[in-house]
C-alpha positions as a Markdown table, in Angstrom:
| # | Residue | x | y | z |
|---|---|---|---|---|
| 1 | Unk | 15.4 | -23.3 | 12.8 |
| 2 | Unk | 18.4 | -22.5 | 10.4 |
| 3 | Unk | 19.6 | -18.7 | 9.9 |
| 4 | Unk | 17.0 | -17.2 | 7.0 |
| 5 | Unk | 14.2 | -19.0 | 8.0 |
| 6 | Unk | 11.0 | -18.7 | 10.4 |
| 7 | Unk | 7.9 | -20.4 | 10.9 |
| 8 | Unk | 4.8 | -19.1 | 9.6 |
| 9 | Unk | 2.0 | -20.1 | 11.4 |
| 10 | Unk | -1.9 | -19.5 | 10.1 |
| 11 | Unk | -4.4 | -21.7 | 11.8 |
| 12 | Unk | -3.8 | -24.2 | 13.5 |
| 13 | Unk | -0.8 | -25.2 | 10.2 |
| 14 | Unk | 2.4 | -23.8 | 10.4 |
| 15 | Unk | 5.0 | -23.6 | 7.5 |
| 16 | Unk | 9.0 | -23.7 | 7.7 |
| 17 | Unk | 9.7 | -20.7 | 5.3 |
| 18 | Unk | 12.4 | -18.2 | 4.4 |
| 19 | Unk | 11.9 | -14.9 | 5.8 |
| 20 | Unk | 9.0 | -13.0 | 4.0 |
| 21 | Unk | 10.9 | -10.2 | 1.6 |
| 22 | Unk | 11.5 | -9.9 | -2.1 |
| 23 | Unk | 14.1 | -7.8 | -3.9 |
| 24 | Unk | 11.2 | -6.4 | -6.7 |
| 25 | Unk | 7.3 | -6.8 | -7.2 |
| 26 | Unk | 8.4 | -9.7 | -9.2 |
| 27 | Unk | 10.4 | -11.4 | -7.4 |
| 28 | Unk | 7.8 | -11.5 | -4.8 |
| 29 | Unk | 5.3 | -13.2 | -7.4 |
| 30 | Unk | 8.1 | -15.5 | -7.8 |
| 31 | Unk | 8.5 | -16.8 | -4.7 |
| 32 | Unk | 4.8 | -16.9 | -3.8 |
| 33 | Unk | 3.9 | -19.2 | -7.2 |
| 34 | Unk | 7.0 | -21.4 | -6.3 |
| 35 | Unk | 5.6 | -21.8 | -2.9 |
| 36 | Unk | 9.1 | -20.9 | -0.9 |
| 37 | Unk | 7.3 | -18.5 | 1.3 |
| 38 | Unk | 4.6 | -21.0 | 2.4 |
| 39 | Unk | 1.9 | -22.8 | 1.2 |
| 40 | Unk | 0.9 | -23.8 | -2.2 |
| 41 | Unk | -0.3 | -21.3 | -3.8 |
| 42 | Unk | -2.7 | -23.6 | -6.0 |
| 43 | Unk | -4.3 | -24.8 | -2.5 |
| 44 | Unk | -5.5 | -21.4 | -1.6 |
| 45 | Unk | -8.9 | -20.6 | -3.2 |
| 46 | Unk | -10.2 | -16.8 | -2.2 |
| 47 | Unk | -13.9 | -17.3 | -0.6 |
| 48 | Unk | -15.3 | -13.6 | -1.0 |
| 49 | Unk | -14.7 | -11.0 | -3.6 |
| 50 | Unk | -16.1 | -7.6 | -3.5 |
| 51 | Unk | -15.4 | -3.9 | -4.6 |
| 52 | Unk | -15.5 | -1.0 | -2.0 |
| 53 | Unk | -16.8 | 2.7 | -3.7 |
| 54 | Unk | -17.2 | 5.9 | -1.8 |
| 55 | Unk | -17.6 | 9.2 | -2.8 |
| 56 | Unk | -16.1 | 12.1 | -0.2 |
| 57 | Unk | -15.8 | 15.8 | 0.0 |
| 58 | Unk | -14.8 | 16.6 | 3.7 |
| 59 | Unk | -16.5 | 19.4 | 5.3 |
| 60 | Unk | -14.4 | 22.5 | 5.1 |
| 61 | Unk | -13.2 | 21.1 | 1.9 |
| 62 | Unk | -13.7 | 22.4 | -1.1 |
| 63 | Unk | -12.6 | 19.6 | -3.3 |
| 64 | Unk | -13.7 | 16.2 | -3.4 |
| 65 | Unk | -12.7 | 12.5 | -4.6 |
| 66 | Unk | -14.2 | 8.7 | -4.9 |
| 67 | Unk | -12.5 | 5.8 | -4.1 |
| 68 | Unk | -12.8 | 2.2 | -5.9 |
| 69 | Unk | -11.2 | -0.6 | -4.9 |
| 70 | Unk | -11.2 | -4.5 | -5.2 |
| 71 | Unk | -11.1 | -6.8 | -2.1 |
| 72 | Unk | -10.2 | -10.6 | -1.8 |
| 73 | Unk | -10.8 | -12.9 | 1.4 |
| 74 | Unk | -8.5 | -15.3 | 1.8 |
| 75 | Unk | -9.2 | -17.2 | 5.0 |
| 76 | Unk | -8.6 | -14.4 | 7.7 |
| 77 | Unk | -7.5 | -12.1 | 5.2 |
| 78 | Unk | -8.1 | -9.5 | 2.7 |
| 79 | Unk | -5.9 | -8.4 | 0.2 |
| 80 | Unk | -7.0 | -5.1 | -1.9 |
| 81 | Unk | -6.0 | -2.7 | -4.8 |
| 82 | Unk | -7.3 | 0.3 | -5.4 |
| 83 | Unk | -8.8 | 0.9 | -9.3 |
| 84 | Unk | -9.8 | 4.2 | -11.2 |
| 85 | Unk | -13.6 | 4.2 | -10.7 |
| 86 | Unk | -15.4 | 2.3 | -13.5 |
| 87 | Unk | -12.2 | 1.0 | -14.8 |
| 88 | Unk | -13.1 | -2.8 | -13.2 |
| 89 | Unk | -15.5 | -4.7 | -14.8 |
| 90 | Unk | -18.5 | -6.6 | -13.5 |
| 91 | Unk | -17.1 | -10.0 | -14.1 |
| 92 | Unk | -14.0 | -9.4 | -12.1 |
| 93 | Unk | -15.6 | -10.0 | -8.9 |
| 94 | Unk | -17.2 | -13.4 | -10.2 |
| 95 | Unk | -14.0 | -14.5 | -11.9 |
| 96 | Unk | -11.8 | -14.4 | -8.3 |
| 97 | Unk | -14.7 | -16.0 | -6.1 |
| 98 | Unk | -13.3 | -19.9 | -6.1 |
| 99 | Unk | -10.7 | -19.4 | -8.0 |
| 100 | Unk | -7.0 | -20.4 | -6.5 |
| 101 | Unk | -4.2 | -17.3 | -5.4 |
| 102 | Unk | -1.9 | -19.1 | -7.8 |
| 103 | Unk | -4.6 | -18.9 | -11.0 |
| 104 | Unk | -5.1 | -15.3 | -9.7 |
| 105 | Unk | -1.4 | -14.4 | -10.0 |
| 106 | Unk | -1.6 | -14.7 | -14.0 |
| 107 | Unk | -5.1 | -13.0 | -14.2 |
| 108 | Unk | -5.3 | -10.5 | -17.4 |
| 109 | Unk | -5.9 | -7.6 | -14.9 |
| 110 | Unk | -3.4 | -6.3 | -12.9 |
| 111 | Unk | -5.2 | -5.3 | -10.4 |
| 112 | Unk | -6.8 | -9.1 | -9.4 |
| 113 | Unk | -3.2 | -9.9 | -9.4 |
| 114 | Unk | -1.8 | -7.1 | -6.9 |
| 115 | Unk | -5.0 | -8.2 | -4.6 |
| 116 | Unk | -4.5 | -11.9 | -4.8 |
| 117 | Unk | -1.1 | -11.6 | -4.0 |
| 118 | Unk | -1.8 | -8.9 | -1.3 |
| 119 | Unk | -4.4 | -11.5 | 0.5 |
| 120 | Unk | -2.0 | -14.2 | 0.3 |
| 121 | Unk | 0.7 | -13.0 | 2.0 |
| 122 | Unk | -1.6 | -11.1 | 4.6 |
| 123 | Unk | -2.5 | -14.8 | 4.9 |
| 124 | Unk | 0.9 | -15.9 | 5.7 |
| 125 | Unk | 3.0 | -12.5 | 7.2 |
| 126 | Unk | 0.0 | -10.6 | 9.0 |
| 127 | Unk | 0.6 | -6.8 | 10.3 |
| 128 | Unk | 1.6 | -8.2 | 13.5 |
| 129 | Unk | 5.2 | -7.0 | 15.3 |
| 130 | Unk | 6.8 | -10.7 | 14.5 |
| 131 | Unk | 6.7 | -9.9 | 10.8 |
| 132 | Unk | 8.0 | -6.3 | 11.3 |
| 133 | Unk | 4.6 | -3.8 | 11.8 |
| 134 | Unk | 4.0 | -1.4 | 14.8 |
| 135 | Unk | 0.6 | -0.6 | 15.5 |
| 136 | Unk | -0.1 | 3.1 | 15.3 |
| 137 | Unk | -3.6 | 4.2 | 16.8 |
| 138 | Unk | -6.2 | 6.4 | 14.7 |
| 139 | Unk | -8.6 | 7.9 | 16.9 |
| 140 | Unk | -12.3 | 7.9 | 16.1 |
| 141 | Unk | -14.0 | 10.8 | 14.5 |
| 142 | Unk | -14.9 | 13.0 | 11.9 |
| 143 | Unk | -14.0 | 11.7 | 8.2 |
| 144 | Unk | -11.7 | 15.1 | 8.1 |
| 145 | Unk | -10.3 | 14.4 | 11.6 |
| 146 | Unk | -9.8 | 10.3 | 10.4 |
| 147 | Unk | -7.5 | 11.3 | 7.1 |
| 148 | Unk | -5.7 | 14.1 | 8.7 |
| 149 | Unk | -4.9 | 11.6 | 11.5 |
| 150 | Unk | -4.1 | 9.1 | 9.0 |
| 151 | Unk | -1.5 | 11.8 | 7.2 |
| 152 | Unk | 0.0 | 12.4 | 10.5 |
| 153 | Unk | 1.0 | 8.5 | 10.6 |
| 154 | Unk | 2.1 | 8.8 | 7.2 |
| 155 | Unk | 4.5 | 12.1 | 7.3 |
| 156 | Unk | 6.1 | 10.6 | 10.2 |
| 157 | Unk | 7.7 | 7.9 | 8.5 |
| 158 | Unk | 9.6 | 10.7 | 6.1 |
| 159 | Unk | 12.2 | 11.9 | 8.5 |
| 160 | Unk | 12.5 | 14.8 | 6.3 |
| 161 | Unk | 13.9 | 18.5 | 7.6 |
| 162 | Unk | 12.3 | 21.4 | 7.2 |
| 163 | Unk | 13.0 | 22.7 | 3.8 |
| 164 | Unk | 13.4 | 19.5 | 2.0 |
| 165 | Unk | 11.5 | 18.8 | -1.0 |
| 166 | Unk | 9.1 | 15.7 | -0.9 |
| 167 | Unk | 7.4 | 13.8 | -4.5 |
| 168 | Unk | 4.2 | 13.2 | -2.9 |
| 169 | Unk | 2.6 | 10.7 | -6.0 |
| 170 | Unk | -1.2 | 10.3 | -5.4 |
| 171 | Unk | -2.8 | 13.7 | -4.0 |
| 172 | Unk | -4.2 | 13.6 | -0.6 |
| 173 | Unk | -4.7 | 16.8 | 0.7 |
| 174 | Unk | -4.6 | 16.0 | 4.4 |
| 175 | Unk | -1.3 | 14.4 | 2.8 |
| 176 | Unk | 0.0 | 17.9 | 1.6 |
| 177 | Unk | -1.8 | 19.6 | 4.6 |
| 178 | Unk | 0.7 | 17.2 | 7.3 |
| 179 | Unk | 4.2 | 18.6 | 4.9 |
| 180 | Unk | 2.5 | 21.9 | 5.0 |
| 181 | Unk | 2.5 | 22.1 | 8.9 |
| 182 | Unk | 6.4 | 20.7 | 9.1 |
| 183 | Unk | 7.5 | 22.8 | 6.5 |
| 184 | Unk | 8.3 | 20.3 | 4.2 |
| 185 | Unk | 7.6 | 21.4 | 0.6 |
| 186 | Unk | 6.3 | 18.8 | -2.2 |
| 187 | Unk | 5.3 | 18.5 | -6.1 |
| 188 | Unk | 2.3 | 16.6 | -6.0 |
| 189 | Unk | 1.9 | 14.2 | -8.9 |
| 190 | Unk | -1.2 | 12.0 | -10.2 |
| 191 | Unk | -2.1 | 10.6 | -13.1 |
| 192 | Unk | -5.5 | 12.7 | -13.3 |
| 193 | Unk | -3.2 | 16.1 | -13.0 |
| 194 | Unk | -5.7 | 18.9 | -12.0 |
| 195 | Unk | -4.9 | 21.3 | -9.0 |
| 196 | Unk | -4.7 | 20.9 | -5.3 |
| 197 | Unk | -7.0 | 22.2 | -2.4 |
| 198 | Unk | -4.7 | 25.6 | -2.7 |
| 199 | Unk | -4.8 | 25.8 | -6.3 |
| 200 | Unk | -1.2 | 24.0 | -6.9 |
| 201 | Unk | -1.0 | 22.6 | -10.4 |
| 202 | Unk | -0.5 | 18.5 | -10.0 |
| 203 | Unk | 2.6 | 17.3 | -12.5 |
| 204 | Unk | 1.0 | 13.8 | -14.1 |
| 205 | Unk | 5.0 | 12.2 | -14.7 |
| 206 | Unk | 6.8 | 11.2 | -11.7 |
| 207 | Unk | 9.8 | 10.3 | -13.2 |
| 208 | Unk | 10.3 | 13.8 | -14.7 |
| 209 | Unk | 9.9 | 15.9 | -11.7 |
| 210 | Unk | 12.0 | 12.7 | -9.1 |
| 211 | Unk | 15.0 | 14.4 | -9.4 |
| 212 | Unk | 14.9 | 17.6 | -8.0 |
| 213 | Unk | 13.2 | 15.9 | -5.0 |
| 214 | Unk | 14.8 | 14.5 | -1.8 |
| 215 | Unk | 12.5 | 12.1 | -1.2 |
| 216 | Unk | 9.6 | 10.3 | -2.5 |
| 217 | Unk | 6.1 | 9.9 | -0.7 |
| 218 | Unk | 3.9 | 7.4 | -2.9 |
| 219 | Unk | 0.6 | 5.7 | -2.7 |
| 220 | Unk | -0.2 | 1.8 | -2.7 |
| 221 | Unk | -1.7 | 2.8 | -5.9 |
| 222 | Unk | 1.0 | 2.5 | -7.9 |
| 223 | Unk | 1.2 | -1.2 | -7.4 |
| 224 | Unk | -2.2 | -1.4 | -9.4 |
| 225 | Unk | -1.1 | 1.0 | -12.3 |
| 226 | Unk | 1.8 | -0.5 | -12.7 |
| 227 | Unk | 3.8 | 2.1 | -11.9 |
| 228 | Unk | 5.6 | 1.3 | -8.8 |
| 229 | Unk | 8.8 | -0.5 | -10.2 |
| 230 | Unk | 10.7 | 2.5 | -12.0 |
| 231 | Unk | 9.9 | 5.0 | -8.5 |
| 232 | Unk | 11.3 | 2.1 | -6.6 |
| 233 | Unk | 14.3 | 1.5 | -8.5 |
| 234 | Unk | 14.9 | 5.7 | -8.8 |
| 235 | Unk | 14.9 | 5.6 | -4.9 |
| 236 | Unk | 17.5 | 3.2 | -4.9 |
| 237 | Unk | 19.6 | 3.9 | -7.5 |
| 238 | Unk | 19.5 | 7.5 | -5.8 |
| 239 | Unk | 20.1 | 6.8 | -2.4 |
| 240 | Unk | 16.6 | 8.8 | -1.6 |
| 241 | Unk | 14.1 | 8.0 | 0.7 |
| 242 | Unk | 11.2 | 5.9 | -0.1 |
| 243 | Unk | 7.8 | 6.1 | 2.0 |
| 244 | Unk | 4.5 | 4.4 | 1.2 |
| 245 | Unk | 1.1 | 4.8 | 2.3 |
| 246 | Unk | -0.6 | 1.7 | 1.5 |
| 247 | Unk | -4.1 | 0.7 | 1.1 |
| 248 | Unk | -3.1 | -1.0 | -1.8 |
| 249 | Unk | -0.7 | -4.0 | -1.1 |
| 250 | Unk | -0.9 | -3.2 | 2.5 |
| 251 | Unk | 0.6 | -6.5 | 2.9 |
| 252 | Unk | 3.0 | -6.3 | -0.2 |
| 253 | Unk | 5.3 | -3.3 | -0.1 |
| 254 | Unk | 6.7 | -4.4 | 3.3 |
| 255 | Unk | 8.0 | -7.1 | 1.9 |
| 256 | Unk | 10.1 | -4.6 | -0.4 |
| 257 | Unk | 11.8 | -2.8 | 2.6 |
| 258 | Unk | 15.6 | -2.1 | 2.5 |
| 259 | Unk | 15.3 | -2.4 | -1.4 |
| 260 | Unk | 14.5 | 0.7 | -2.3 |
| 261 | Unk | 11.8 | 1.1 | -0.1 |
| 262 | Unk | 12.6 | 2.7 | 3.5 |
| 263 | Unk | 9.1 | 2.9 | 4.7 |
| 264 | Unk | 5.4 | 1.8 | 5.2 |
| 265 | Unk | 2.2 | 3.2 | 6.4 |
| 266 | Unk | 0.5 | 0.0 | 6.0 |
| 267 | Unk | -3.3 | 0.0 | 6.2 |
| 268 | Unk | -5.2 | -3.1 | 5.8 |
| 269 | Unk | -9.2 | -3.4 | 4.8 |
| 270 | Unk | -11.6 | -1.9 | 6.7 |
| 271 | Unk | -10.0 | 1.6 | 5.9 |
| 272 | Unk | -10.2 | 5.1 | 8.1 |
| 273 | Unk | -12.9 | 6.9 | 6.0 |
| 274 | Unk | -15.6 | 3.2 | 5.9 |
| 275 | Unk | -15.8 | 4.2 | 9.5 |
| 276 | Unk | -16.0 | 6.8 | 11.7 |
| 277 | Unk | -14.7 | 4.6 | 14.6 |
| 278 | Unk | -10.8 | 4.1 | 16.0 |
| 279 | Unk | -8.6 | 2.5 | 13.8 |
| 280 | Unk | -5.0 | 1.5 | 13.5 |
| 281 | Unk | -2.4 | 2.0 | 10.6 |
| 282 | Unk | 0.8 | -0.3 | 10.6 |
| 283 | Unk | 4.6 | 0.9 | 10.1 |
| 284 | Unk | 7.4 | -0.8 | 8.7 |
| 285 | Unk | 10.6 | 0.7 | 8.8 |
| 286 | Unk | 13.7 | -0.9 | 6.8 |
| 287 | Unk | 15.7 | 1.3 | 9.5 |
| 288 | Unk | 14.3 | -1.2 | 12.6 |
| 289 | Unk | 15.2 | -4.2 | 13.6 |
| 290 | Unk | 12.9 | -6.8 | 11.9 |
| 291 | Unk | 11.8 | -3.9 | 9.7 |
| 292 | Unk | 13.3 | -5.6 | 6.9 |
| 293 | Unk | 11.1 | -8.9 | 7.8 |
């Protein structure tokens, strides 16, 4: 095996490929269509296609939010991106079933593309320690005990000293809870604005308020709004630190680490709140060896 490469196996085929990164989003689709990271992407047709939607309001809580999101099955695997509610239509979900990754990839909505490429390369780099991930354990309970496990995993990746100021885009407020307990303040950004669970007012443009922040906590999400690509390129154009919590592209934005991106709380389908069960998370850090696989 010559430097830059590994051997990808899924099955009982294995390919000869370059190691599994990409220098932007695009760059990713890139390589995927032109088939240097493994298969052809024209041979691999996704068998299931379904949307997840759940509605929440933790006890104790006295906010709530719902959740929509698009899933693809691709062998053994299942890429996702989250959607506004409503905002995906019917004939979505018919259009991917049979259809190839590689037709997927130039779909009309961006969010069947960030899935399709999401179960393809779950398909070919899984969340297993060769391709970079550490398992981190979620312990089974309550939906409120679940997320504000699930926020511990997250925070840890931040590395952040009391004090410091964190962009947290996409409001989760076991999220702002964790920062809360580590005394690590935030803005919190989303595109819906609104206040948080302590009345904070929630900025709607990232960009604007990135500056005066020393590091940047994002959701998955932005992948799907398009919205991703300037955030990344702030962090590294800024030197800042970069840390994703990923339901969306769980299997994409590792692939981005040591280019702008420093971190990943990956968390593939089925996701802490669809079950009250234990449950594991998966981090990538560009700051560990094979991190940057």
């Amino acid at each position: 095996m010559t430097a830059g490469t590994s051997d990808i196996s899924v099955g009982n085929t294995a390919w000869a490929s370059s190691v599994v990164r990409g220098a932007t989003y695009d760059d990713l689709v890139r390589r995927v269509r032109s088939g240097e990271l493994g298969p052809d992407p024209r041979t691999r047709r996704i068998a299931v296609a379904f949307t997840t939607r759940q509605a929440v309001r933790h006890d104790g809580r006295g906010t709530g939010y719902r959740n929509e999101v698009l899933s693809l099955r691709l062998a053994e695997a299942v890429g996702s991106c989250a959607v506004e509610p409503g905002a995906l239509p019917d004939s979505a979900v018919e259009e991917c079933v049979g259809a190839d990754v590689a037709g997927l990839l130039d779909h009309p909505l961006l969010p069947v593309r960030v899935a399709a490429l999401d179960a393809y390369l779950m398909h070919i780099a899984p969340h297993t320690p060769e391709h970079g991930a550490r398992p981190v354990a979620l312990p089974a309970g309550t939906s409120l005990e679940k997320s504000r496990a699930r926020a511990r995993a997250v925070v840890e990746l931040l590395d952040q000293p009391p004090g410091a100021t964190v962009l947290v885009i996409g409001v989760v407020n076991s999220l702002l809870e964790a920062l809360r307990s580590h005394g690590i303040g935030y803005v919190p950004c989303d595109l819906k604005g609104g206040v948080t669970e302590w009345d904070e007012p929630v900025v709607t443009d990232a960009l604007a308020e990135a500056a005066r922040c020393d590091a940047l906590l994002v959701s998955g999400m932005t992948l799907g709004n398009g919205t991703f690509e300037p955030l990344r390129e702030h962090a590294l154009r800024n030197g800042k630190r970069l840390v994703l919590f990923a339901q969306t592209g769980s299997a994409v934005l590792p692939r981005l680490l040591g280019h702008g991106v420093s971190a990943v709380c990956a968390e593939p389908y089925p996701f802490f709140w669809l079950d009250g069960g234990p449950g594991t998370v998966h981090h990538y850090r560009a700051d560990r060896p094979g991190g940057a696989r």
